[in-house]
Coordinates of C-alpha atoms and ligand atoms in Angstrom, one line a residue:
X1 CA -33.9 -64.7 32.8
X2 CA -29.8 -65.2 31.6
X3 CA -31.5 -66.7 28.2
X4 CA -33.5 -63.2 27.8
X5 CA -30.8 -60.9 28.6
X6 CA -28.3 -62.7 26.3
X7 CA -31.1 -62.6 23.6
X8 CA -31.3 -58.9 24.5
X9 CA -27.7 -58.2 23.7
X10 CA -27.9 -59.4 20.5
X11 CA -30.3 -57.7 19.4
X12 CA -28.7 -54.6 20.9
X13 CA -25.9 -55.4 19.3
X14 CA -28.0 -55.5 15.8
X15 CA -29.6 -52.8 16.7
X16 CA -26.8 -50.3 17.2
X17 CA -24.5 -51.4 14.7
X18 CA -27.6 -51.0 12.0
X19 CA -28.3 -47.4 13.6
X20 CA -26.8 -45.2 10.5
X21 CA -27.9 -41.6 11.9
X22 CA -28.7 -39.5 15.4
X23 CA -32.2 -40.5 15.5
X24 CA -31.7 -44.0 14.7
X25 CA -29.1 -44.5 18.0
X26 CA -31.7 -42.8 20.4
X27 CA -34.5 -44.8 18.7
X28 CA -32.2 -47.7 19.6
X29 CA -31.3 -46.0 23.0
X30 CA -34.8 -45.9 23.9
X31 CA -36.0 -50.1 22.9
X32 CA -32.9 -51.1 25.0
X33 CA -32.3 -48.2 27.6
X34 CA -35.6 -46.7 28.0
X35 CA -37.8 -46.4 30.6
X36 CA -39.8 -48.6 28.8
X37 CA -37.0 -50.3 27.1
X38 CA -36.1 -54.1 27.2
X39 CA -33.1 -54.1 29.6
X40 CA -35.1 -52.2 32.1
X41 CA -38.1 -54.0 32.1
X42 CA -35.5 -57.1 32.1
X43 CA -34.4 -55.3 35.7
X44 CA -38.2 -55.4 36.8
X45 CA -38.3 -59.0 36.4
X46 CA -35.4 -59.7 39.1
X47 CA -38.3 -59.3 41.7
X48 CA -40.4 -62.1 40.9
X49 CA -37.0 -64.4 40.6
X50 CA -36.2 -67.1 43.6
X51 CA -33.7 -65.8 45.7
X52 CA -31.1 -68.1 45.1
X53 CA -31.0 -67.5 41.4
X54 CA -30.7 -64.1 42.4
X55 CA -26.9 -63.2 42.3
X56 CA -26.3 -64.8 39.0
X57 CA -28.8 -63.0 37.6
X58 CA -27.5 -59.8 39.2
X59 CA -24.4 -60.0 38.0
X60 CA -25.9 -61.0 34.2
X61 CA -28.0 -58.3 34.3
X62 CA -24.8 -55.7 35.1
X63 CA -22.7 -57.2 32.3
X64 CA -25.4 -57.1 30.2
X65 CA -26.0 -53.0 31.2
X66 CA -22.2 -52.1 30.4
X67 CA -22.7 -54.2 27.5
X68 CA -25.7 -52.2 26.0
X69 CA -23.9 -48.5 27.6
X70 CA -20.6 -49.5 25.7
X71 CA -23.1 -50.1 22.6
X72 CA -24.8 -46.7 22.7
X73 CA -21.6 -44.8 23.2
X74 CA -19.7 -46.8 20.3
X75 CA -23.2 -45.8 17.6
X76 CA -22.8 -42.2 19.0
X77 CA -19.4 -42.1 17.8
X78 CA -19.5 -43.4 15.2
X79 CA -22.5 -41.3 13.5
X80 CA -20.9 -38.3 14.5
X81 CA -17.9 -39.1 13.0
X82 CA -19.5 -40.3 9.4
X83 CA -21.3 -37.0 9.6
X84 CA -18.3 -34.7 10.1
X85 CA -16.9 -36.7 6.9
X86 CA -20.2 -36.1 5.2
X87 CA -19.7 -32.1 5.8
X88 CA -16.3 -31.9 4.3
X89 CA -17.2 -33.8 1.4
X90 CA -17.3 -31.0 -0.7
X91 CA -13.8 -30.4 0.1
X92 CA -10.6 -31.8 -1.2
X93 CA -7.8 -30.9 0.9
X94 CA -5.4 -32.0 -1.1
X95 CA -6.0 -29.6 -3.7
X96 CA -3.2 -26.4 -3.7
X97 CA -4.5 -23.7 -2.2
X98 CA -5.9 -20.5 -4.3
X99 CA -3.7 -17.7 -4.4
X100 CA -3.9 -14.3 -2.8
X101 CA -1.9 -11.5 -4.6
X102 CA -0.4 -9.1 -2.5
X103 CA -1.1 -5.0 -4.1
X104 CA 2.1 -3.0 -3.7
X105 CA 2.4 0.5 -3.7
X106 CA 1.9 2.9 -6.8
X107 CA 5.6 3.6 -9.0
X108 CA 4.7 6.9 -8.3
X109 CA 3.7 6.8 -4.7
X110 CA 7.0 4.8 -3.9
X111 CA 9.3 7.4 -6.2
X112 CA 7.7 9.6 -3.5
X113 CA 8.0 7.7 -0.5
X114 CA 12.1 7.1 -2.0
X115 CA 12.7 10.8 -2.1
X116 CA 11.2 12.0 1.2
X117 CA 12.6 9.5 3.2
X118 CA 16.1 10.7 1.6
X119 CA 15.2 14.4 2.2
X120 CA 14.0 13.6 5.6
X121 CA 17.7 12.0 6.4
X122 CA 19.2 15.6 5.2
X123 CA 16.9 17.1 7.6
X124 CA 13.8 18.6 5.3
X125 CA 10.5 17.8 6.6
X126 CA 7.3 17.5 4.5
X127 CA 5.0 20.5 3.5
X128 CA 2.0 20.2 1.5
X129 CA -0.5 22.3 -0.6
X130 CA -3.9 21.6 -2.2
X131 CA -3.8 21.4 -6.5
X132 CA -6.1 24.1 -6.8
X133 CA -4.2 27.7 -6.4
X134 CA -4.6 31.3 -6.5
X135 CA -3.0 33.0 -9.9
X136 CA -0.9 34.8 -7.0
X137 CA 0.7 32.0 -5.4
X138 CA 1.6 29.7 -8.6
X139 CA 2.7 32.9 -10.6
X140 CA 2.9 36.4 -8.9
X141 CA 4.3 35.6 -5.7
X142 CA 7.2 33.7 -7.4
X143 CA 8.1 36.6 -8.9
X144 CA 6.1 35.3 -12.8
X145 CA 5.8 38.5 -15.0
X146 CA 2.2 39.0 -16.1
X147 CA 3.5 37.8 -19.8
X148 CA 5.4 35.0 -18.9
X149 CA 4.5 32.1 -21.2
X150 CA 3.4 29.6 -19.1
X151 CA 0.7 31.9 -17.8
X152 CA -1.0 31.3 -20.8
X153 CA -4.5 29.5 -20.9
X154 CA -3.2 27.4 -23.4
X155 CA -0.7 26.4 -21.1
X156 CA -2.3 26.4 -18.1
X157 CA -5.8 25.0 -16.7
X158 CA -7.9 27.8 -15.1
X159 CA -11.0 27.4 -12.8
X160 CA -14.3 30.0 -13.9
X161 CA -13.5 31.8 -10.5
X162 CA -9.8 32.5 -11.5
X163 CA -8.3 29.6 -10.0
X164 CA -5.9 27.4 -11.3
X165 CA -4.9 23.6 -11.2
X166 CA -0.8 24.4 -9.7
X167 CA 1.4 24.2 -12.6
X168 CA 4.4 23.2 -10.0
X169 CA 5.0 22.7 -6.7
X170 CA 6.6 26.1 -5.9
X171 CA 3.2 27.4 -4.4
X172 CA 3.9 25.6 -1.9
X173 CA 7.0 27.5 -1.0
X174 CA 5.3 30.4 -0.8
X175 CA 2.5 28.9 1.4
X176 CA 4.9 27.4 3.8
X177 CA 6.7 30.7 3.8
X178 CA 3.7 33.3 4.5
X179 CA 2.9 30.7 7.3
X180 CA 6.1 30.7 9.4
X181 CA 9.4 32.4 9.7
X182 CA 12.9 31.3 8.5
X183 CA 14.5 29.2 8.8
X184 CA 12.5 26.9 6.3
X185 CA 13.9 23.3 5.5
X186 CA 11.1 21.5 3.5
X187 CA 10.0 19.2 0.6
X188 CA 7.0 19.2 -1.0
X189 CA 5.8 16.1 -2.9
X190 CA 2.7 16.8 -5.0
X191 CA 0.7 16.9 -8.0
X192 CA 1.2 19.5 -11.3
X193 CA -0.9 19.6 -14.1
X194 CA -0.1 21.4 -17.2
X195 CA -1.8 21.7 -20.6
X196 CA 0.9 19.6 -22.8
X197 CA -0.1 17.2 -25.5
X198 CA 1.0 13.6 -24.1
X199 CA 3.3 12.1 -25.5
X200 CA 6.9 9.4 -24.1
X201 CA 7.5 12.6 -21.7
X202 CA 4.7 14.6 -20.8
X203 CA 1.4 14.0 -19.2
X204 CA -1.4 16.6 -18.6
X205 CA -0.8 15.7 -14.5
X206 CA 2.5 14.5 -13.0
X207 CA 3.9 14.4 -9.9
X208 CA 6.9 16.8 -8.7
X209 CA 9.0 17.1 -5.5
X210 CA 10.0 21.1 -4.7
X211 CA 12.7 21.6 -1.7
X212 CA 13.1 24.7 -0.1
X213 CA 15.5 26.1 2.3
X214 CA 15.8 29.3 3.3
X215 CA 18.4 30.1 6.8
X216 CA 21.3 33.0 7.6
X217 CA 24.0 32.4 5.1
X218 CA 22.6 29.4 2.5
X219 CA 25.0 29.6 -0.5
X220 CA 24.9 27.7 -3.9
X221 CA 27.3 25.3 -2.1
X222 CA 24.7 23.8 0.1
X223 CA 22.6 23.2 -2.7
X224 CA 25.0 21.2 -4.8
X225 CA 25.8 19.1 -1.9
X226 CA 22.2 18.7 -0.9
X227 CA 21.5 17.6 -4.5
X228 CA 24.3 15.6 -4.9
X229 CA 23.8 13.8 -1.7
X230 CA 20.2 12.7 -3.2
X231 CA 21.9 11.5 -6.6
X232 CA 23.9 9.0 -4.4
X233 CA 21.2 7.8 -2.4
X234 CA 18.8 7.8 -5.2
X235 CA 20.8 6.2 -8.0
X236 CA 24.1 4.9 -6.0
X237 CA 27.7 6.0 -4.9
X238 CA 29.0 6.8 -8.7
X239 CA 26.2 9.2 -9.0
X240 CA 27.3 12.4 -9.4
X241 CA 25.9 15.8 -10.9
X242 CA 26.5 18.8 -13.1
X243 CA 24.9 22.3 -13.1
X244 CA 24.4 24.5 -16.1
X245 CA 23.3 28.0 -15.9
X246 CA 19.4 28.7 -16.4
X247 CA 16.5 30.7 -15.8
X248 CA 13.4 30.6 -13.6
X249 CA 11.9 33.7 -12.4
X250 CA 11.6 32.9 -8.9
X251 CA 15.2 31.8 -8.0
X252 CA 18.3 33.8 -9.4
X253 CA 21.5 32.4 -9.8
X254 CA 18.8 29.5 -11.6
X255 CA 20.5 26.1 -12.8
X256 CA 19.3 23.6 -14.7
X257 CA 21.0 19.9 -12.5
X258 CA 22.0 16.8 -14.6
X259 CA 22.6 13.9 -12.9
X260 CA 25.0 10.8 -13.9
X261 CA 23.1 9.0 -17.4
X262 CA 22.4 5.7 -15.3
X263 CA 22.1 3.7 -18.2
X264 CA 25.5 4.0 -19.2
X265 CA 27.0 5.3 -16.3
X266 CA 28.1 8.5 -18.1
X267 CA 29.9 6.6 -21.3
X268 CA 27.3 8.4 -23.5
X269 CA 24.2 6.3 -24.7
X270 CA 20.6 6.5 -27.0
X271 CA 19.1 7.8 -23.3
X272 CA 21.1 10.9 -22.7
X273 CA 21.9 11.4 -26.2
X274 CA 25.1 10.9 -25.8
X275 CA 26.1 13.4 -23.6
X276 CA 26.5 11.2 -20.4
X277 CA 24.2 12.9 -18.1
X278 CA 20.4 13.1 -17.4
X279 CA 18.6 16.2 -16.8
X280 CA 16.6 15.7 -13.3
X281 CA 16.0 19.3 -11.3
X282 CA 15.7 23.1 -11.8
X283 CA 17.2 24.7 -9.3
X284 CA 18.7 27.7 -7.5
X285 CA 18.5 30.2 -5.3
X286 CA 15.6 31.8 -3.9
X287 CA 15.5 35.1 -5.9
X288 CA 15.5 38.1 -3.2
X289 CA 11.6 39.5 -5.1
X290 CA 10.1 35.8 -3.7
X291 CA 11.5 36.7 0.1
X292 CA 10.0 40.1 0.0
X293 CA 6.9 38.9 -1.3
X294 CA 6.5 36.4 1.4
X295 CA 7.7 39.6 3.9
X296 CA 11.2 37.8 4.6
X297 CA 13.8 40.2 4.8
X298 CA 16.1 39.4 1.8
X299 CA 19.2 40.8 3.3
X300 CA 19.3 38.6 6.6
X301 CA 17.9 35.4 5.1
X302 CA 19.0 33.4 1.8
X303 CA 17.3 30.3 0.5
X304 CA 17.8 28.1 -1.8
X305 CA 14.6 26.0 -3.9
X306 CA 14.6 22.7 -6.4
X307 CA 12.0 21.2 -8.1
X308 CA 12.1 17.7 -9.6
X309 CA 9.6 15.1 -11.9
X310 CA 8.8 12.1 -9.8
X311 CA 7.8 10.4 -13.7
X312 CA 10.8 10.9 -14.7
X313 CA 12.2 10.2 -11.8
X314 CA 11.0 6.9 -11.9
X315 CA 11.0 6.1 -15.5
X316 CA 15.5 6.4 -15.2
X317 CA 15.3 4.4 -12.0
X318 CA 13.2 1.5 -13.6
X319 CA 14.3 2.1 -17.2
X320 CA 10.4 3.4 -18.1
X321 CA 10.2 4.5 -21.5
X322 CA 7.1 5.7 -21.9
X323 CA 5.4 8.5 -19.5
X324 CA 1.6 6.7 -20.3
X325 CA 2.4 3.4 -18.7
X326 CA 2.2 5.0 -15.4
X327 CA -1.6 6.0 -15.8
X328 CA -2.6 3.0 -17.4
X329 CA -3.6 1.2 -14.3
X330 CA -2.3 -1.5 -16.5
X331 CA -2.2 -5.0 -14.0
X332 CA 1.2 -6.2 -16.1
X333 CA 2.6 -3.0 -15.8
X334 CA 2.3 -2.7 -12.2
X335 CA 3.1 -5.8 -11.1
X336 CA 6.4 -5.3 -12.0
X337 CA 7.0 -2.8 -9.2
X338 CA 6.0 -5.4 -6.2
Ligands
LIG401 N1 9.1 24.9 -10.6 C1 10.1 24.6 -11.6 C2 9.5 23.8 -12.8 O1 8.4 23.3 -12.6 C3 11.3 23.8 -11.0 C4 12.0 24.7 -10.0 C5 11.7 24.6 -8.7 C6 13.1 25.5 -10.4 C7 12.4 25.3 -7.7 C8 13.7 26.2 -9.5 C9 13.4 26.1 -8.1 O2 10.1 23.6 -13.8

């Protein structure tokens, strides 16, 4: 009996230790473990034993058991571990990791995002419009005689139903205004297309920004400073602006607003020809023909309107030369900007 159960751990021990997948270790498992298996037909025999070789064999036979438990549990192990290895065999973790690159927002889009959160500090909120208009809020209501230029279809893109794509972002002033009473404090960040041959400075669509405010005694004052507080922010505490007299038929004074030449900081360079300044907004105040169109009483309220080029905006603040890049979609371009 001790001679058959040592014989049995060896070849437990062979068995197990040869076992190289699942099924092999409960193949072995089931010779050795078994209901049927060695060891416990091994136990069967203790009956027919004489009783004084009993205990010996007893306590063999118990060894022998942890012996053969200790084997299974050491194959388990060991096959599942070989397999796990086997699974992430097609991976080497050493190698560097592949790369995920982050988008980032638009030029354009952040120009925009730049100059309403600066408008929003001054107290404007944002007011939009769709890019298709009525001939009555792009031109008429903004006081546009019927010949003005810019009317023109060669100018301008017109829809079959009379439509047209905005040519600028003052419809919106009137929409805003024929919705609500005064006072008005608002910016309007949108999209203006206009039938111009690109080229370095103009695109069939760009973006603009229009501000509007209209209130009991708004002056030409409260424009420059609101202008000239967004040339600070925008382009830094030396900033500062100039305003020349100009026309636009909706707001009367009009002025043209230059702001500091960035590039040379006003010295006079290839950018701003010389001259020191940039030319960034049209400007002025609300001419009294837009109030009464909008059915504001021109004698209690007063406004004042801007209207800047997000493009050229941006193409000053990033030193852009060319208008095109921003359509281009072009990866190089754009990854400048994150
Ligand atoms: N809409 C004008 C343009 O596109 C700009 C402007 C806006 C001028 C508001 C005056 C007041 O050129």
């Amino acid at each position: 009996m001790l001679k058959e159960l040592k014989q049995i751990v060896v070849d437990a021990e062979k068995a197990f230790a040869e076992a190289a997948d699942e099924r092999a270790v409960e193949d072995a498992r089931v010779a050795f473990l078994g209901r049927k298996g060695r060891l416990t037909l091994a136990t069967g025999g203790m009956k027919t034993l004489d009783p004084s070789d009993r205990p010996a064999a007893g306590k063999a036979l118990n060894e022998a058991k942890k012996k053969l438990a200790a084997l299974l549990e050491e194959a388990k192990k060991r096959v599942a571990e070989s397999g796990a290895k086997a699974k992430s065999a097609g991976i080497d973790v050493t190698l560097p990791g592949r790369q995920r690159r982050l988008g980032a927002k638009h030029p354009v889009t952040a120009m925009i995002d730049d100059c309403v959160a600066i408008f929003r500090r001054l107290g404007f909120i944002v007011a939009e419009g769709p890019e298709l208009e009525s001939v009555f809020n792009n031109f008429d209501a903004l006081n546009t005689p019927s010949d003005h230029p810019s009317r023109d279809p060669r100018d301008t893109f017109y829809l079959a139903d009379g439509r047209l794509l905005r040519t600028q972002t003052s419809p919106v002033q009137i929409r805003v205004m024929m919705s609500q009473k005064p006072p008005v404090r608002i910016v309007a960040p949108g999209r203006c297309f206009r039938r111009d041959t690109p080229d370095a400075t103009h695109s069939m669509n760009f973006h603009q920004i229009e501000g509007l405010y209209v209130d009991r005694d708004v002056s030409l004052a409260d424009l420059k400073s609101v202008l000239e507080a967004f040339a600070r922010e925008m382009f830094g505490e030396k900033a500062a602006i100039r305003m020349r007299p100009h026309f636009f038929p909706f707001t009367e004074p009009s002025v043209e607003c230059d702001f500091t030449c960035v590039m040379c900081a006003g010295k006079g360079c290839s950018i701003c020809k010389n001259s020191g300044w940039l030319e960034i907004a049209g400007a002025g105040m609300v001419d009294p023909a837009v109030l009464e169109a909008v059915g504001y009483d021109p004698e209690e309220w007063t406004g004042f309107a801007f209207g800047m080029g997000i493009e050229r905006l941006a193409m000053i603040k990033h030193g852009v030369s060319d208008i095109r890049y921003f359509y281009e979609n072009d990866i190089r371009f754009l990854r400048q900007f994150r």
